[in-house]
C-alpha atoms as a PDB file:
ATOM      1  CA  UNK A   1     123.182  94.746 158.039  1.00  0.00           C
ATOM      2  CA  UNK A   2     120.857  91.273 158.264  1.00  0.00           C
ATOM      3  CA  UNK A   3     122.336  88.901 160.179  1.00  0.00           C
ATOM      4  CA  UNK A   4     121.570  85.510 161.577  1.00  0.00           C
ATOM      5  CA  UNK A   5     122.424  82.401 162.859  1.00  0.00           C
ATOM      6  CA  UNK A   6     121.558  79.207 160.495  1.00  0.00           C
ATOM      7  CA  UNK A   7     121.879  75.230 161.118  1.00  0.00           C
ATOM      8  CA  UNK A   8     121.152  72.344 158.417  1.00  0.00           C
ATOM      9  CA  UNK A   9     120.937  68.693 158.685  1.00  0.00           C
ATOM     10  CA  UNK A  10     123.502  68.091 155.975  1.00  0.00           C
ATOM     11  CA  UNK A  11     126.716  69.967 157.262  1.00  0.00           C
ATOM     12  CA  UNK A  12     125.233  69.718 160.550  1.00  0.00           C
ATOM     13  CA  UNK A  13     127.007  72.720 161.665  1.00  0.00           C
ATOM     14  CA  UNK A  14     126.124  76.725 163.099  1.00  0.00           C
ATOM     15  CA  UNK A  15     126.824  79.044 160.813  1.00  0.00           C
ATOM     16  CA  UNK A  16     126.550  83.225 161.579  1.00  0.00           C
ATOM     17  CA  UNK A  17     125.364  84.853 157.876  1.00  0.00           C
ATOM     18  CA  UNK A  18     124.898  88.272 157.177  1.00  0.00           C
ATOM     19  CA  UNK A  19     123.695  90.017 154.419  1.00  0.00           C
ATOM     20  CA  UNK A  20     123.407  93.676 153.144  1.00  0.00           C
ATOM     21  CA  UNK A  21     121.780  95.720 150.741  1.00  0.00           C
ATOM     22  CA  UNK A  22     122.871  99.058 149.330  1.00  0.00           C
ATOM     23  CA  UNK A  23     120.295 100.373 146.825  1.00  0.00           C
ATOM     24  CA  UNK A  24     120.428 103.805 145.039  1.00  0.00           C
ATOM     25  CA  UNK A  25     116.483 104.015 144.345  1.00  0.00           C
ATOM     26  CA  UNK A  26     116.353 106.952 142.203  1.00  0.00           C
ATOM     27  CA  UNK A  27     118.522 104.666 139.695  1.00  0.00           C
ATOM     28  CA  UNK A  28     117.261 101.489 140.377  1.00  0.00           C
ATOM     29  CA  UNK A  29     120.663  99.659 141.410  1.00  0.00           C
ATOM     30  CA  UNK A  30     121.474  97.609 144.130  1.00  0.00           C
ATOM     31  CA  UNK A  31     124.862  96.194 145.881  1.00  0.00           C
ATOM     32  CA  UNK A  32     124.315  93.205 147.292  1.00  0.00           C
ATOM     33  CA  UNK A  33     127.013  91.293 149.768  1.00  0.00           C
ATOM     34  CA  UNK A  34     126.256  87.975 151.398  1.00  0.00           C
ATOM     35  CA  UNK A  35     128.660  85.480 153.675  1.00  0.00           C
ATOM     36  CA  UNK A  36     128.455  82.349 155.474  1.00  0.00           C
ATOM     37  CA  UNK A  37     131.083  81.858 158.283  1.00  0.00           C
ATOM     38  CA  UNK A  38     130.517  78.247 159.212  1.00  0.00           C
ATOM     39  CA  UNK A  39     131.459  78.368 163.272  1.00  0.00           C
ATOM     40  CA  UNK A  40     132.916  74.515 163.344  1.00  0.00           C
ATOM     41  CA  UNK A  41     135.358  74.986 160.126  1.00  0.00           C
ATOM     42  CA  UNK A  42     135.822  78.546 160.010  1.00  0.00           C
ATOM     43  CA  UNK A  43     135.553  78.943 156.515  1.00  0.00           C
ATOM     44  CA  UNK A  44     133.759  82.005 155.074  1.00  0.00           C
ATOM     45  CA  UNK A  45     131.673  81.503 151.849  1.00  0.00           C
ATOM     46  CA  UNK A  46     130.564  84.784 150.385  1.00  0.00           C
ATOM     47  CA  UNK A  47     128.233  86.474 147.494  1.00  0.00           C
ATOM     48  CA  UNK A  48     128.304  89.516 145.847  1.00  0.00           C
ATOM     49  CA  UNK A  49     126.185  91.148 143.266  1.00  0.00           C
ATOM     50  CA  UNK A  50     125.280  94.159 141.124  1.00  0.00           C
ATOM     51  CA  UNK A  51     122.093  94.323 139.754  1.00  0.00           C
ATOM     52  CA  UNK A  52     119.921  97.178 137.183  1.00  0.00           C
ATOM     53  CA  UNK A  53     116.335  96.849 138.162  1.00  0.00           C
ATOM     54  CA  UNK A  54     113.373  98.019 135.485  1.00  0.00           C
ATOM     55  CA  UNK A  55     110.119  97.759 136.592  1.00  0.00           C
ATOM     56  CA  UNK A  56     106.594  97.754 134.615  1.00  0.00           C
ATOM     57  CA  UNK A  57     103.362  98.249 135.373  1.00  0.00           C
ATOM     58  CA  UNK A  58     102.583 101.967 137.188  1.00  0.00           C
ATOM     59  CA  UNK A  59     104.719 104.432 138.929  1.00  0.00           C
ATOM     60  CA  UNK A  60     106.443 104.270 142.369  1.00  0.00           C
ATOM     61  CA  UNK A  61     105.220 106.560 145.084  1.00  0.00           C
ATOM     62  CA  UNK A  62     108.843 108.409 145.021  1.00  0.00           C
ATOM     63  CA  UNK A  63     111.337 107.521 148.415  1.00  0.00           C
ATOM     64  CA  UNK A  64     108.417 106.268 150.844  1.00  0.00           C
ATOM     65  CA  UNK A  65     110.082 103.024 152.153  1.00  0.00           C
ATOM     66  CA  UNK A  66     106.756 101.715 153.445  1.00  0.00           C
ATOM     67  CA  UNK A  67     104.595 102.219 150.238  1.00  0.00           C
ATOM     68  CA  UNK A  68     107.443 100.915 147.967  1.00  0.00           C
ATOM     69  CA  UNK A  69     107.615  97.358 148.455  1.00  0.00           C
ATOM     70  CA  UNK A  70     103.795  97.165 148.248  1.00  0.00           C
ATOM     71  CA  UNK A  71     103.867  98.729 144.900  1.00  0.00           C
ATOM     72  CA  UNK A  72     106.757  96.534 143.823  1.00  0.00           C
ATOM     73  CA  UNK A  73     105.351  93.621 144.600  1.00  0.00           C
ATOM     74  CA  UNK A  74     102.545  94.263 141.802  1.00  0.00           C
ATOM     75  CA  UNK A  75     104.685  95.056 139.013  1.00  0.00           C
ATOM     76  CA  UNK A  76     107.038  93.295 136.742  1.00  0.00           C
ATOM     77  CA  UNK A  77     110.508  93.743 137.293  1.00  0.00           C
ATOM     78  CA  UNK A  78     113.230  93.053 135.072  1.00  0.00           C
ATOM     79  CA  UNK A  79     117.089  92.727 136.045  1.00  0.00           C
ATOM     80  CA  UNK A  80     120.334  92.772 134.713  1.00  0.00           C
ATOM     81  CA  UNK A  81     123.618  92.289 136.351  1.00  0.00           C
ATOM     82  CA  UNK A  82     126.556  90.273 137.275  1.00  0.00           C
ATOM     83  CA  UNK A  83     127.518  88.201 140.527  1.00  0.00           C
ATOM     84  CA  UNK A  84     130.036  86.463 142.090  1.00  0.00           C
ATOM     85  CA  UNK A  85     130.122  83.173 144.585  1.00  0.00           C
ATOM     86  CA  UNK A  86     133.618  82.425 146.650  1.00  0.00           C
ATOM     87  CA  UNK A  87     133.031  79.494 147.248  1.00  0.00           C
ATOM     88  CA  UNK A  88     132.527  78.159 143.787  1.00  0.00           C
ATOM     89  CA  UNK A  89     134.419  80.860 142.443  1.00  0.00           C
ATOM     90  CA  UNK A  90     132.150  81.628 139.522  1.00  0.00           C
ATOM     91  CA  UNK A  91     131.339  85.208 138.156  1.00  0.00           C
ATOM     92  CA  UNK A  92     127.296  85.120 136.912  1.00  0.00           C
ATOM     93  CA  UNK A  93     125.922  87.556 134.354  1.00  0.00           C
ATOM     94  CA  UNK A  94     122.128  87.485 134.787  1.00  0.00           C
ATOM     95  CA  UNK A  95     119.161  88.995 132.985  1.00  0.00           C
ATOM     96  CA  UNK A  96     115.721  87.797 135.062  1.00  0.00           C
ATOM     97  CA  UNK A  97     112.183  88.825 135.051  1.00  0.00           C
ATOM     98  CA  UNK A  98     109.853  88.237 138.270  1.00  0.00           C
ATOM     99  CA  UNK A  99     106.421  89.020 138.246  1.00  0.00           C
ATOM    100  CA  UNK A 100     103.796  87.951 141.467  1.00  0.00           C
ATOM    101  CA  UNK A 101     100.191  87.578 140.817  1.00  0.00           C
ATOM    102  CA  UNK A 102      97.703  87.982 144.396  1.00  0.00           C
ATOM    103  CA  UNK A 103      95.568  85.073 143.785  1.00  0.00           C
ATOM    104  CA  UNK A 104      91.448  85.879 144.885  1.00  0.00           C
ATOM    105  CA  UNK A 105      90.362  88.972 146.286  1.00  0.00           C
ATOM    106  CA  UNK A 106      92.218  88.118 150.236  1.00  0.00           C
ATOM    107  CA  UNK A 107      95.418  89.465 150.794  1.00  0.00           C
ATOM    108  CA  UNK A 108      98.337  87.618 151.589  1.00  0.00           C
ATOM    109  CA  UNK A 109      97.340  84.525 148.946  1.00  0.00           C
ATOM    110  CA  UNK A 110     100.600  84.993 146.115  1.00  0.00           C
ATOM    111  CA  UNK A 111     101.648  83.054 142.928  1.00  0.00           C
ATOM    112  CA  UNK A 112     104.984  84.026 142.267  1.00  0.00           C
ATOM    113  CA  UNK A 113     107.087  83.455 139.222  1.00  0.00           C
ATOM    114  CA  UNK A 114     110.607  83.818 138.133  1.00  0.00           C
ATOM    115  CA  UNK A 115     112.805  83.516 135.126  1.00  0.00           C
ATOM    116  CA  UNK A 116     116.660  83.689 134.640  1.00  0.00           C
ATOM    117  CA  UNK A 117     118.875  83.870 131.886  1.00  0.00           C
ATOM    118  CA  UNK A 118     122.513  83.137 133.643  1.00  0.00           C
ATOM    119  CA  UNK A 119     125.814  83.057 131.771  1.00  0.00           C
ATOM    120  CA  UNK A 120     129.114  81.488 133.660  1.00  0.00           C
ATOM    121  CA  UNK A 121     131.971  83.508 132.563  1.00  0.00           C
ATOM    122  CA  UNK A 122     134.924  81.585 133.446  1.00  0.00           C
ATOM    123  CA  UNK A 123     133.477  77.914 131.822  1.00  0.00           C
ATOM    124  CA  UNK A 124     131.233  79.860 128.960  1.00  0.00           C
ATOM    125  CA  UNK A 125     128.545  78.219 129.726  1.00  0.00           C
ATOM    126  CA  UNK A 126     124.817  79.286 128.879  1.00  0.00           C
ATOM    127  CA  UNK A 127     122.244  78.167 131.875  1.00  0.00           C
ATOM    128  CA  UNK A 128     118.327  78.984 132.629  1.00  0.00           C
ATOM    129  CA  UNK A 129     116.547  78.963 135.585  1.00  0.00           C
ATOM    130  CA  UNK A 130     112.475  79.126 136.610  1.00  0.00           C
ATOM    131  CA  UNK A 131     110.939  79.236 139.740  1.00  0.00           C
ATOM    132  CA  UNK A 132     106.854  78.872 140.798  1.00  0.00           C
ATOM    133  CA  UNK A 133     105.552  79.484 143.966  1.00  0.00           C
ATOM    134  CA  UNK A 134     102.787  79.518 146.213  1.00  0.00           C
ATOM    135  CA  UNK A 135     102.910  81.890 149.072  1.00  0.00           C
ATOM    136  CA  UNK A 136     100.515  82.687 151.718  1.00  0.00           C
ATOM    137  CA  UNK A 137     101.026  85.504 154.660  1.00  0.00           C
ATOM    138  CA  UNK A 138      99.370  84.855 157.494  1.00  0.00           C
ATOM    139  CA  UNK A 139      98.599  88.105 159.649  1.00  0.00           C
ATOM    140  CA  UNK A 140      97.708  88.092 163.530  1.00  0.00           C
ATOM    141  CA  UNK A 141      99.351  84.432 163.731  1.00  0.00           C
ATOM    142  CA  UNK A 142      99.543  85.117 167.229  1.00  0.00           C
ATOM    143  CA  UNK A 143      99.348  88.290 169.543  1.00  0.00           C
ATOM    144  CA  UNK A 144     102.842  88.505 168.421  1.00  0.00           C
ATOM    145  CA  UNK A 145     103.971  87.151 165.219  1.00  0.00           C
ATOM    146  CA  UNK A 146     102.988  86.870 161.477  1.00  0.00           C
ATOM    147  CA  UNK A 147     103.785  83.955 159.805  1.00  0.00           C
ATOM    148  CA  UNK A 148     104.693  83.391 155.907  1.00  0.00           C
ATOM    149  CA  UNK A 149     104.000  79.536 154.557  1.00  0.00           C
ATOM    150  CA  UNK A 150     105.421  79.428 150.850  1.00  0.00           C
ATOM    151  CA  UNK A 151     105.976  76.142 148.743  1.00  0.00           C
ATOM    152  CA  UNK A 152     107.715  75.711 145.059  1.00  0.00           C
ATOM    153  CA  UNK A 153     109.654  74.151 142.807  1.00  0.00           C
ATOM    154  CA  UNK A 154     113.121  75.585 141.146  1.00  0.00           C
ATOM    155  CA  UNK A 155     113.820  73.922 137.700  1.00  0.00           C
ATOM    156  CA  UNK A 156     117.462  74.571 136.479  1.00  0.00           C
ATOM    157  CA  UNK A 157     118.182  73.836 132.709  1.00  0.00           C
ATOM    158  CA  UNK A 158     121.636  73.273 131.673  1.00  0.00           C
ATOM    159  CA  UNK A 159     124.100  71.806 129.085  1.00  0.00           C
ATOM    160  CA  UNK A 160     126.358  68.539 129.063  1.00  0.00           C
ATOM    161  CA  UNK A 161     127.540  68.224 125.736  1.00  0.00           C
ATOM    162  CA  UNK A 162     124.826  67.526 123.109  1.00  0.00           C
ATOM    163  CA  UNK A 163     122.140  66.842 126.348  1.00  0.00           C
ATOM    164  CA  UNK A 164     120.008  69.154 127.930  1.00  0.00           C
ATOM    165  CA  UNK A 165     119.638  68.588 131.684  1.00  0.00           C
ATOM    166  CA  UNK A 166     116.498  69.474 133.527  1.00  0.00           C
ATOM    167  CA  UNK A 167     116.581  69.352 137.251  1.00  0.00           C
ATOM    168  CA  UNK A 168     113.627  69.961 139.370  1.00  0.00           C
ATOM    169  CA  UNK A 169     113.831  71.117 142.814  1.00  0.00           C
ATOM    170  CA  UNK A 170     111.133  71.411 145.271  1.00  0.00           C
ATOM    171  CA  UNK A 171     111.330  73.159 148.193  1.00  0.00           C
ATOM    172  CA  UNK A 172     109.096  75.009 151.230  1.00  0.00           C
ATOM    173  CA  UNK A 173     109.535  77.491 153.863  1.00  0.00           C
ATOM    174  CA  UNK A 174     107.382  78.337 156.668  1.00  0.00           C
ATOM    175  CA  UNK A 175     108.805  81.797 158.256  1.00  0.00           C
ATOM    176  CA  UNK A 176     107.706  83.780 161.683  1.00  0.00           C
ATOM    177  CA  UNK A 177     109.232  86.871 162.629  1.00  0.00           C
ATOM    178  CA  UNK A 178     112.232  85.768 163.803  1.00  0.00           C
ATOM    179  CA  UNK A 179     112.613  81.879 162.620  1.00  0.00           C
ATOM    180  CA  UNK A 180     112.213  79.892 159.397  1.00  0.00           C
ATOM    181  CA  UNK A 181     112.526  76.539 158.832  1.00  0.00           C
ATOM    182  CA  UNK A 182     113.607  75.548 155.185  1.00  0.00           C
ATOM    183  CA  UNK A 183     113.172  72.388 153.438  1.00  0.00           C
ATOM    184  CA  UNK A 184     113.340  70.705 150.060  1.00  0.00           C
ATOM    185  CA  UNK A 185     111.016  67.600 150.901  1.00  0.00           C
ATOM    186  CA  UNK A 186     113.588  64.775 150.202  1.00  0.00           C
ATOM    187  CA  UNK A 187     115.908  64.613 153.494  1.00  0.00           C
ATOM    188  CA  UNK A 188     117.404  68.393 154.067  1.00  0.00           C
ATOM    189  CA  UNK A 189     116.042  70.726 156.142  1.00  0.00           C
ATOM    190  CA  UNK A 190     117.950  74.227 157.493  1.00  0.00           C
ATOM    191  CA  UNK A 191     116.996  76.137 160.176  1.00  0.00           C
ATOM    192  CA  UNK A 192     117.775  80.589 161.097  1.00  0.00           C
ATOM    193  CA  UNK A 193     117.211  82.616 163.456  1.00  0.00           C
ATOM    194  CA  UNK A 194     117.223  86.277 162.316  1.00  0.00           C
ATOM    195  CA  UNK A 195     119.101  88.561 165.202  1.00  0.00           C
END
């Protein structure tokens, strides 16, 4: 299990998340649970999903966990599956595609782009999401760390009657081996510390 302590500007409070990942790879399906427990409330906001992962573009090199996500990060991959948020208390069925591109002949240079076809259960409501972005690893930082720069925009198209509504949300991330500092470049920015 992930966990890790996180602090934002906006709620201006610690929080301890975790986060875990079961995933049967001979079938391609994962079991995803996430929480939140925000240390100056007490609340606990969780996340839980199922997803069906396809993938395109060449075969896997069977259970090796350290050649896998090298492969996987070259090939299309399609999903379909269904989540569900506490604290909203909305149940998502999704069908996505991601595919990354490495940019020039350097490693560590990514364009990365994602598309999502969500449908809210409980209000019927149709909704579609993008994402583009820019990532660049940076090996050998230091003696000691790596470090992972990555900067993008989320655009979130949704329904209000007879209007479409576009939102745009940028956002960046600059992540060592242990810390990342998140921001969306208007005001907000979130700090964690991975234990």
């Amino acid at each position: 299990m992930e966990s890790s302590l996180v602090f934002g500007n906006k709620d201006k409070s610690l929080g301890l998340a975790f986060k875990e990942r079961l995933r049967e790879s001979e079938n391609e399906v994962e079991l995803k649970v996430a929480g939140l427990l925000n240390t100056k409330t007490g609340r606990l906001d969780g996340f839980g999903s199922l997803r069906k992962f396809v993938f395109l573009g060449g075969q896997l090199p069977g259970r090796n966990p350290y050649l896998r996500p090298a492969v996987e990060k070259r090939r299309t991959r399609f999903e379909l599956g269904v989540s569900y948020d506490l604290k909203s208390e909305v149940s998502i069925a999704r069908l996505g595609a991601r595919k990354n591109f490495q940019l020039g002949d350097r490693k560590g240079h990514w364009l990365k782009l994602r598309a999502d076809a969500d449908y809210d259960i409980q209000r019927q409501k149709p909704y579609a999401r993008g994402r583009v972005e820019l990532t660049k690893d940076i090996f050998d930082f230091s003696t000691t760390q790596d470090l992972r720069v990555r900067a993008g925009c989320d655009a979130l198209v949704s329904q209000a009657g007879n209007e479409t509504i576009l939102q745009l949300r940028p956002y960046g991330q600059i992540r060592e081996n242990n810390w990342t500092l998140n921001t969306d470049f208007k005001g907000f920015y979130g700090v964690r510390y991975d234990l």
